[in-house]
Amino acid sequence: MLVSFTVSNFLSFDSPTTFTFESGRATKKIEHIFTDDECKVSLLKFSAMFGKNGAGKSNFIKAVQFLRSFVLTGQFGQNAVQSWCRVEDENETLSSVFSIKFVVEHRVYLYSVSVHLATGQLEAEELSYFKGKRKYFVFKKDGFSYKFSKELEGVNNDLKVLSRSFDVNGRPFLYSINHNTPGFFVVNPQASILQKVYKWFSDTLEIIYPDQPIQETSLVQYELCLSDFSALLKEFDTGIECIRLEEVQKEKVYDALDPLTQQQLNFKLQLYAPIIKNPTLMTEKKYSAVVRSRQDIFIITMDENGVKYSVLRFVHKIGSREVEFSMARESDGTHRLFQLLEILVNKKEKVYIMDELSRCLHPKLTVQFVKRYLAAAENRAVQLFTTTHETRIMSHDIVRRDEIWIADSKDDGSTALYSLENKQVRIDKVLDENYMSNVWGGVPVFADE
């Protein structure tokens, strides 16, 4: 679970700016809160950020994406070297700092990196954890070398030896230790937290953009979930009665895919084929993948009997007839909604960071989705942060005041973030009307107003 995220000198964020999921003083809707008594945290499961165009909402998500990508790939993202905050010329020479606090196995961790974007240099890196309010370091980059806690280091000094080679490649230690050391965690079980933290970034934290295609890990690949997806699409009044899988020939799939996706699919099938046939290597003995073309969504499953190719078909009821359509025939709103359904169905611990929830969705559908999410989240370890312009969400009947954040532009053009918790909003205030009347900032103001 995500506790907080802080960024400075990146895009529109100049001075250190923090978003937090920590709950405020509101006493209503306690079912919206996730509590972990062992590490004594009380975290919100939902948050929506509002603000005028250009205020920095999407830049916040890009900052989270930068850190996640840096940890998982060891490299800066595209155009990152030009992404320092431009409100001051001297920022080009200054560090950009990203810090994220999160919970893994009932312990609160703080991971931070300091980078010089213009030169692509990693300047500092640190992982720490908390017991109560006391902070203990796990490892940190100190000048040109790394230091490790005695608990992490163990007795054979493997970490010190490995870190000397890692330091010269400019990549985060958290990336290098999880990519360049086969067998390391087998002989160094005391360092397993490094693997668990890395997996939190890769498996728990997920960034969702409006035009992002369905991911290979999507739950739609599991046939048991298709009924859940069908029921939700019907509940949201999309006109879809159900989803069916239609088996197709391999050629139909490959003809619809671009060359890179074809290569990636071939690689995965070749990789898993010998594993599936060896029961000692894979207990489930099945591999599934979702691939998407411009027109269709295909599901590929492979087991000991071979490979099966299927395409999704969406069944509409027209009069007394049932008519099947491909994904290409569905509306942009249905495409967007279909992308979001996994959030409602997934039972794993997840932190979703989403840009523009309401993109292509009817206002009532956006509100209904938020209500449905909050109901589904009651008994799950899940969090959803989203940017949006849909002010109908701003209702005391739907959310708590500490779940509403505002992104606003300062006089110099940099971004300020604040929660309505900090504004001491009374329960009798009509939130969306006050927001649109510019009571709290974050809305465009025109000359004729």
Coordinates of C-alpha atoms in Angstrom, one line a residue:
M1 CA 0.0 0.0 0.0
L2 CA 1.2 3.5 -0.8
V3 CA 1.6 6.0 2.0
S4 CA 3.0 9.0 0.3
F5 CA 5.0 10.3 -2.7
T6 CA 7.3 13.4 -2.8
V7 CA 8.9 15.0 -5.9
S8 CA 11.0 18.1 -6.5
N9 CA 12.5 19.7 -9.6
F10 CA 10.6 17.7 -12.1
L11 CA 8.3 19.1 -14.8
S12 CA 6.0 21.6 -12.9
F13 CA 7.2 20.6 -9.4
D14 CA 9.8 23.0 -8.1
S15 CA 10.1 22.7 -4.4
P16 CA 9.4 19.4 -2.6
T17 CA 5.7 18.6 -3.1
T18 CA 4.0 15.7 -1.4
F19 CA 0.8 13.7 -1.9
T20 CA -0.3 11.3 0.8
F21 CA -2.8 8.5 1.2
E22 CA -2.8 8.9 5.0
S23 CA -6.2 9.5 6.4
G24 CA -7.2 12.8 8.0
R25 CA -9.5 13.6 10.9
A26 CA -12.8 12.8 9.1
T27 CA -14.8 10.2 11.0
K28 CA -17.3 9.3 8.3
K29 CA -16.9 6.4 5.8
I30 CA -14.4 4.5 7.8
E31 CA -14.8 1.6 5.3
H32 CA -12.7 3.7 2.9
I33 CA -9.7 3.3 5.2
F34 CA -7.1 0.5 5.2
T35 CA -5.4 0.0 8.6
D36 CA -2.4 -2.0 9.4
D37 CA -2.1 -2.3 13.2
E38 CA 1.4 -3.8 13.1
C39 CA 3.0 -0.8 11.4
K40 CA 0.3 1.6 12.7
V41 CA -0.8 3.1 9.4
S42 CA -4.3 4.3 8.4
L43 CA -4.5 4.8 4.7
L44 CA -7.2 5.9 2.3
K45 CA -8.2 3.5 -0.5
F46 CA -9.3 6.3 -2.9
S47 CA -8.2 9.7 -3.9
A48 CA -9.2 12.1 -6.7
M49 CA -7.1 15.0 -7.8
F50 CA -8.8 18.0 -9.5
G51 CA -7.3 21.1 -11.1
K52 CA -7.4 23.2 -14.2
N53 CA -5.7 22.2 -17.4
G54 CA -1.9 22.8 -17.1
A55 CA -2.0 22.8 -13.3
G56 CA 0.2 19.7 -13.1
K57 CA -2.1 16.8 -12.4
S58 CA -0.7 14.6 -15.2
N59 CA 2.9 15.7 -14.3
F60 CA 2.4 14.2 -10.8
I61 CA 1.6 10.8 -12.5
K62 CA 4.6 11.2 -14.8
A63 CA 6.7 11.7 -11.7
V64 CA 5.5 8.4 -10.1
Q65 CA 6.0 6.7 -13.5
F66 CA 9.6 8.1 -13.8
L67 CA 10.5 6.5 -10.4
R68 CA 8.8 3.2 -11.1
S69 CA 10.4 3.0 -14.6
F70 CA 13.9 3.9 -13.2
V71 CA 13.6 1.1 -10.6
L72 CA 12.3 -1.5 -13.1
T73 CA 14.5 -0.7 -16.1
G74 CA 17.5 1.0 -14.6
Q75 CA 17.2 3.8 -17.2
F76 CA 15.6 7.3 -17.5
G77 CA 12.4 7.4 -19.5
Q78 CA 12.1 9.1 -22.9
N79 CA 12.7 12.8 -22.7
A80 CA 13.5 12.7 -19.0
V81 CA 16.8 14.5 -19.4
Q82 CA 14.8 17.6 -20.4
S83 CA 12.3 17.3 -17.6
W84 CA 13.7 19.4 -14.8
C85 CA 11.4 22.2 -13.6
R86 CA 11.8 25.2 -15.9
V87 CA 10.5 27.9 -13.6
E88 CA 14.2 28.8 -12.7
D89 CA 17.1 28.5 -15.0
E90 CA 19.4 27.2 -12.3
N91 CA 17.2 24.1 -11.9
E92 CA 19.0 22.6 -14.8
T93 CA 22.1 22.3 -12.6
L94 CA 20.2 21.0 -9.5
S95 CA 19.1 17.5 -8.5
S96 CA 15.7 16.1 -8.9
V97 CA 14.5 14.1 -6.0
F98 CA 11.8 11.3 -5.8
S99 CA 10.7 9.7 -2.6
I100 CA 8.1 7.1 -2.1
K101 CA 6.8 5.6 1.2
F102 CA 4.9 2.3 1.1
V103 CA 4.0 -0.8 3.1
V104 CA 5.5 -4.2 2.5
E105 CA 4.7 -7.1 4.8
H106 CA 3.5 -4.9 7.7
R107 CA 6.5 -2.6 7.6
V108 CA 6.7 1.0 6.3
Y109 CA 9.6 1.6 3.8
L110 CA 10.9 4.8 2.4
Y111 CA 12.8 4.7 -0.9
S112 CA 14.3 7.7 -2.5
V113 CA 16.6 8.6 -5.4
S114 CA 18.3 11.9 -6.3
V115 CA 19.2 12.2 -10.0
H116 CA 20.7 14.9 -12.2
L117 CA 18.4 14.8 -15.2
A118 CA 20.4 16.8 -17.6
T119 CA 23.5 14.5 -17.3
G120 CA 21.6 11.3 -16.5
Q121 CA 23.5 10.8 -13.3
L122 CA 22.3 8.9 -10.2
E123 CA 23.5 10.9 -7.3
A124 CA 21.9 9.3 -4.3
E125 CA 19.8 6.3 -3.4
E126 CA 18.4 5.1 -0.1
L127 CA 16.1 2.5 1.3
S128 CA 14.9 2.8 4.9
Y129 CA 12.2 1.5 7.1
F130 CA 10.3 2.7 10.2
K131 CA 9.6 1.2 13.6
G132 CA 7.1 3.7 15.0
K133 CA 8.6 7.1 14.2
R134 CA 12.2 5.9 14.3
K135 CA 13.9 5.4 11.0
Y136 CA 16.5 2.7 10.2
F137 CA 18.4 2.6 7.0
V138 CA 18.6 -0.6 4.9
F139 CA 21.1 0.7 2.3
K140 CA 22.2 4.0 0.8
K141 CA 24.5 5.3 -1.8
D142 CA 27.2 7.3 0.0
G143 CA 29.4 9.2 -2.4
F144 CA 30.8 6.6 -4.9
S145 CA 29.9 3.6 -2.8
Y146 CA 27.0 1.9 -1.0
K147 CA 26.6 1.2 2.7
F148 CA 24.4 -1.6 4.0
S149 CA 22.8 -2.3 7.4
K150 CA 24.4 -5.2 9.3
E151 CA 21.1 -7.0 9.1
L152 CA 21.1 -6.9 5.3
E153 CA 24.8 -7.5 4.7
G154 CA 25.0 -11.0 6.3
V155 CA 28.2 -12.8 6.9
N156 CA 29.8 -13.2 3.5
N157 CA 30.0 -9.6 2.3
D158 CA 28.4 -10.4 -1.1
L159 CA 26.6 -7.1 -1.2
K160 CA 29.7 -5.1 -0.8
V161 CA 31.5 -7.0 -3.5
L162 CA 28.5 -6.7 -5.9
S163 CA 27.9 -3.0 -5.2
R164 CA 31.4 -2.1 -6.4
S165 CA 30.5 -3.2 -9.9
F166 CA 26.9 -1.8 -9.7
D167 CA 28.1 1.7 -8.8
V168 CA 29.8 2.3 -12.0
N169 CA 26.8 1.6 -14.3
G170 CA 24.7 4.6 -13.0
R171 CA 21.6 2.4 -12.4
P172 CA 19.7 2.1 -9.1
F173 CA 21.1 -0.6 -6.8
L174 CA 17.5 -1.9 -6.4
Y175 CA 17.4 -2.6 -10.1
S176 CA 20.9 -4.1 -10.4
I177 CA 20.6 -6.5 -7.5
N178 CA 17.4 -7.9 -9.0
H179 CA 18.7 -8.2 -12.5
N180 CA 22.4 -9.0 -12.5
T181 CA 22.7 -11.6 -9.7
P182 CA 21.2 -15.0 -10.5
G183 CA 21.0 -17.0 -7.3
F184 CA 21.9 -14.2 -5.0
F185 CA 18.8 -14.3 -2.9
V186 CA 19.0 -18.1 -2.5
V187 CA 22.4 -17.8 -0.8
N188 CA 21.6 -14.5 0.9
P189 CA 18.1 -14.9 2.3
Q190 CA 18.7 -12.1 4.8
A191 CA 18.6 -9.7 1.8
S192 CA 15.2 -10.9 0.5
I193 CA 13.6 -7.6 1.3
L194 CA 15.4 -6.1 -1.7
Q195 CA 13.5 -8.6 -3.9
K196 CA 10.2 -7.9 -2.1
V197 CA 10.5 -4.1 -2.5
Y198 CA 11.4 -4.5 -6.2
K199 CA 8.3 -6.7 -6.7
W200 CA 6.2 -4.1 -5.0
F201 CA 7.2 -1.7 -7.8
S202 CA 6.7 -4.3 -10.5
D203 CA 3.6 -6.1 -9.3
T204 CA 1.7 -3.8 -6.9
L205 CA 2.2 -0.3 -8.2
E206 CA 0.5 0.2 -11.6
I207 CA 0.3 3.3 -13.7
I208 CA -2.7 3.6 -16.1
Y209 CA -3.0 6.2 -18.9
P210 CA -6.2 6.8 -20.9
D211 CA -4.9 5.3 -24.2
Q212 CA -3.0 2.4 -22.6
P213 CA -3.9 -1.0 -24.1
I214 CA -5.0 -3.9 -22.0
Q215 CA -1.9 -5.4 -20.3
E216 CA -0.7 -8.9 -20.7
T217 CA -1.4 -9.5 -17.0
S218 CA -5.0 -8.5 -17.4
L219 CA -7.5 -10.7 -15.6
V220 CA -9.5 -11.0 -18.8
Q221 CA -7.1 -13.8 -19.9
Y222 CA -8.7 -16.0 -17.2
E223 CA -11.9 -17.4 -18.5
L224 CA -13.4 -17.5 -15.0
C225 CA -13.2 -13.7 -14.9
L226 CA -15.1 -13.2 -18.2
S227 CA -18.4 -13.7 -16.4
D228 CA -17.5 -10.9 -14.0
F229 CA -16.5 -8.6 -16.8
S230 CA -19.7 -9.4 -18.6
A231 CA -21.8 -8.7 -15.5
L232 CA -20.1 -5.3 -15.0
L233 CA -20.4 -4.2 -18.6
K234 CA -24.2 -5.0 -18.4
E235 CA -24.5 -3.2 -15.0
F236 CA -22.9 -0.1 -16.5
D237 CA -25.5 0.0 -19.3
T238 CA -23.1 -0.4 -22.2
G239 CA -25.6 -2.4 -24.2
I240 CA -23.3 -5.5 -23.9
E241 CA -25.1 -8.6 -22.6
C242 CA -22.0 -10.8 -22.3
I243 CA -18.5 -11.5 -23.6
R244 CA -17.7 -14.7 -25.5
L245 CA -14.5 -16.3 -26.6
E246 CA -14.4 -17.4 -30.2
E247 CA -11.6 -19.8 -31.2
V248 CA -9.6 -18.6 -34.2
Q249 CA -6.7 -19.8 -36.3
K250 CA -3.2 -18.7 -35.4
E251 CA -2.9 -16.9 -38.8
K252 CA -5.8 -14.5 -37.9
V253 CA -4.0 -13.5 -34.7
Y254 CA -0.6 -13.0 -36.3
D255 CA -2.0 -11.1 -39.3
A256 CA -3.5 -8.6 -37.0
L257 CA -0.4 -7.9 -34.9
D258 CA 2.5 -5.6 -35.6
P259 CA 6.0 -7.3 -36.1
L260 CA 7.2 -6.4 -32.6
T261 CA 4.2 -7.9 -30.8
Q262 CA 4.6 -11.0 -33.0
Q263 CA 8.2 -11.3 -31.9
Q264 CA 7.3 -10.8 -28.2
L265 CA 4.5 -13.4 -28.4
N266 CA 6.8 -16.0 -30.1
F267 CA 9.5 -15.4 -27.5
K268 CA 7.0 -16.0 -24.6
L269 CA 5.6 -19.2 -26.2
Q270 CA 9.0 -20.6 -26.8
L271 CA 10.1 -19.7 -23.3
Y272 CA 7.1 -21.4 -21.6
A273 CA 6.8 -24.4 -23.8
P274 CA 9.5 -26.5 -22.1
I275 CA 8.4 -25.3 -18.6
I276 CA 4.8 -26.4 -19.1
K277 CA 5.9 -29.8 -20.1
N278 CA 8.1 -30.2 -17.0
P279 CA 5.8 -30.5 -13.9
T280 CA 8.7 -29.8 -11.5
L281 CA 9.2 -26.3 -13.0
M282 CA 5.6 -25.1 -13.1
T283 CA 2.7 -26.2 -10.9
E284 CA -0.1 -24.6 -12.9
K285 CA 1.1 -26.0 -16.3
K286 CA -0.6 -23.3 -18.2
Y287 CA 0.4 -20.0 -19.8
S288 CA -2.0 -17.2 -20.8
A289 CA -1.4 -13.9 -22.6
V290 CA -3.6 -11.1 -23.8
V291 CA -2.5 -9.3 -27.0
R292 CA -4.4 -6.4 -28.6
S293 CA -4.4 -5.2 -32.2
R294 CA -6.1 -2.1 -33.5
Q295 CA -9.3 -4.1 -34.1
D296 CA -9.4 -7.0 -31.6
I297 CA -8.4 -8.5 -28.3
F298 CA -6.9 -11.9 -28.5
I299 CA -6.3 -14.4 -25.7
I300 CA -3.6 -17.0 -26.2
T301 CA -3.5 -20.0 -23.9
M302 CA -0.9 -22.8 -23.9
D303 CA -1.0 -26.0 -21.9
E304 CA 0.4 -29.5 -22.3
N305 CA -2.1 -30.1 -25.2
G306 CA -0.8 -27.1 -27.3
V307 CA -1.7 -23.5 -28.0
K308 CA -5.2 -22.2 -28.3
Y309 CA -6.0 -18.8 -30.0
S310 CA -9.3 -17.0 -29.2
V311 CA -10.7 -13.5 -29.8
L312 CA -13.2 -11.6 -27.6
R313 CA -16.6 -11.0 -29.0
F314 CA -19.2 -8.7 -27.4
V315 CA -22.8 -9.8 -27.5
H316 CA -25.5 -7.2 -27.9
K317 CA -29.2 -7.9 -27.8
I318 CA -31.0 -6.2 -30.7
G319 CA -34.7 -6.9 -30.4
S320 CA -35.0 -10.7 -30.0
R321 CA -31.6 -11.4 -31.6
E322 CA -28.2 -11.6 -30.1
V323 CA -25.5 -10.0 -32.3
E324 CA -21.8 -10.3 -31.8
F325 CA -19.4 -7.4 -32.4
S326 CA -15.6 -7.1 -32.3
M327 CA -13.9 -4.6 -30.0
A328 CA -13.4 -2.3 -33.0
R329 CA -17.2 -1.8 -33.2
E330 CA -17.5 -0.7 -29.6
S331 CA -17.5 2.9 -28.5
D332 CA -14.5 4.7 -27.1
G333 CA -16.2 4.8 -23.7
T334 CA -16.7 1.1 -23.7
H335 CA -13.0 0.7 -24.6
R336 CA -12.1 2.9 -21.6
L337 CA -14.5 1.1 -19.3
F338 CA -13.2 -2.3 -20.4
Q339 CA -9.7 -1.1 -19.5
L340 CA -10.9 -0.2 -15.9
L341 CA -12.9 -3.3 -15.1
E342 CA -9.8 -5.2 -13.8
I343 CA -9.6 -2.7 -10.9
L344 CA -13.1 -3.9 -9.8
V345 CA -12.3 -7.6 -10.3
N346 CA -8.7 -8.0 -9.1
K347 CA -8.4 -9.5 -5.6
K348 CA -4.6 -8.9 -5.3
E349 CA -3.0 -6.1 -3.4
K350 CA -2.7 -3.2 -5.9
V351 CA -2.0 0.5 -6.0
Y352 CA -3.5 2.0 -9.2
I353 CA -2.3 5.5 -10.3
M354 CA -4.6 6.6 -13.1
D355 CA -4.7 9.6 -15.3
E356 CA -8.1 11.0 -16.4
L357 CA -10.6 8.5 -15.0
S358 CA -13.5 10.2 -16.8
R359 CA -11.8 10.2 -20.2
C360 CA -14.5 9.1 -22.7
L361 CA -17.0 8.1 -19.9
H362 CA -20.4 9.6 -19.4
P363 CA -20.5 11.7 -16.1
K364 CA -23.0 9.3 -14.5
L365 CA -20.9 6.3 -15.5
T366 CA -17.8 7.9 -13.9
V367 CA -19.7 8.4 -10.6
Q368 CA -21.1 4.9 -10.7
F369 CA -17.6 3.5 -11.3
V370 CA -16.2 5.3 -8.2
K371 CA -19.2 4.1 -6.1
R372 CA -18.6 0.5 -7.4
Y373 CA -14.9 0.7 -6.7
L374 CA -15.4 1.9 -3.2
A375 CA -17.9 -0.9 -2.5
A376 CA -15.5 -3.5 -4.0
A377 CA -12.5 -2.1 -2.0
E378 CA -14.1 -2.5 1.4
N379 CA -12.5 -5.9 2.0
R380 CA -9.4 -5.5 -0.2
A381 CA -5.9 -4.1 0.1
V382 CA -6.3 -1.8 -2.9
Q383 CA -5.8 1.9 -3.6
L384 CA -6.9 4.0 -6.5
F385 CA -5.5 7.5 -7.2
T386 CA -6.9 9.3 -10.2
T387 CA -6.9 12.7 -11.8
T388 CA -10.3 13.9 -13.1
H389 CA -12.5 16.9 -14.0
E390 CA -15.7 15.1 -13.1
T391 CA -16.9 17.2 -10.1
R392 CA -19.9 15.0 -9.5
I393 CA -17.5 12.8 -7.5
M394 CA -17.1 15.8 -5.1
S395 CA -20.0 14.8 -2.8
H396 CA -20.1 14.1 0.9
D397 CA -22.4 11.2 0.0
I398 CA -19.6 9.5 -2.1
V399 CA -16.2 10.6 -0.7
R400 CA -14.5 11.9 2.4
R401 CA -12.9 15.4 2.3
D402 CA -9.4 14.0 2.7
E403 CA -9.9 12.0 -0.5
I404 CA -10.1 15.2 -2.6
W405 CA -6.9 16.9 -3.7
I406 CA -6.5 20.1 -5.7
A407 CA -3.6 20.8 -8.1
D408 CA -3.2 24.6 -8.6
S409 CA -0.6 26.8 -10.3
K410 CA 1.5 29.1 -8.2
D411 CA 2.4 32.6 -9.5
D412 CA 5.7 31.3 -11.0
G413 CA 3.8 28.5 -12.8
S414 CA 4.9 25.6 -10.6
T415 CA 2.4 23.2 -9.1
A416 CA 1.0 23.2 -5.6
L417 CA -0.9 20.2 -4.2
Y418 CA -3.3 20.3 -1.2
S419 CA -6.1 18.2 0.2
L420 CA -9.5 19.5 1.2
E421 CA -8.5 18.1 4.6
N422 CA -6.2 21.1 4.9
K423 CA -9.0 23.5 4.0
Q424 CA -11.2 22.6 7.0
V425 CA -14.2 22.1 4.8
R426 CA -17.5 21.8 6.7
I427 CA -19.8 18.8 6.1
D428 CA -22.6 21.1 5.0
K429 CA -20.6 22.6 2.2
V430 CA -21.6 21.6 -1.4
L431 CA -18.2 20.6 -2.5
D432 CA -18.5 20.7 -6.3
E433 CA -20.3 24.1 -6.3
N434 CA -17.6 25.6 -4.0
Y435 CA -14.8 24.1 -6.2
M436 CA -16.3 25.5 -9.4
S437 CA -16.8 28.9 -7.7
N438 CA -13.0 28.9 -7.1
V439 CA -13.3 28.8 -3.3
W440 CA -10.3 26.5 -3.1
G441 CA -8.4 27.3 -6.4
G442 CA -7.5 24.9 -9.1
V443 CA -10.1 26.2 -11.7
P444 CA -9.5 28.4 -14.7
V445 CA -10.4 32.0 -14.3
F446 CA -11.5 34.1 -17.3
A447 CA -11.3 37.8 -18.0
D448 CA -15.1 38.2 -18.2
E449 CA -15.5 36.7 -14.7

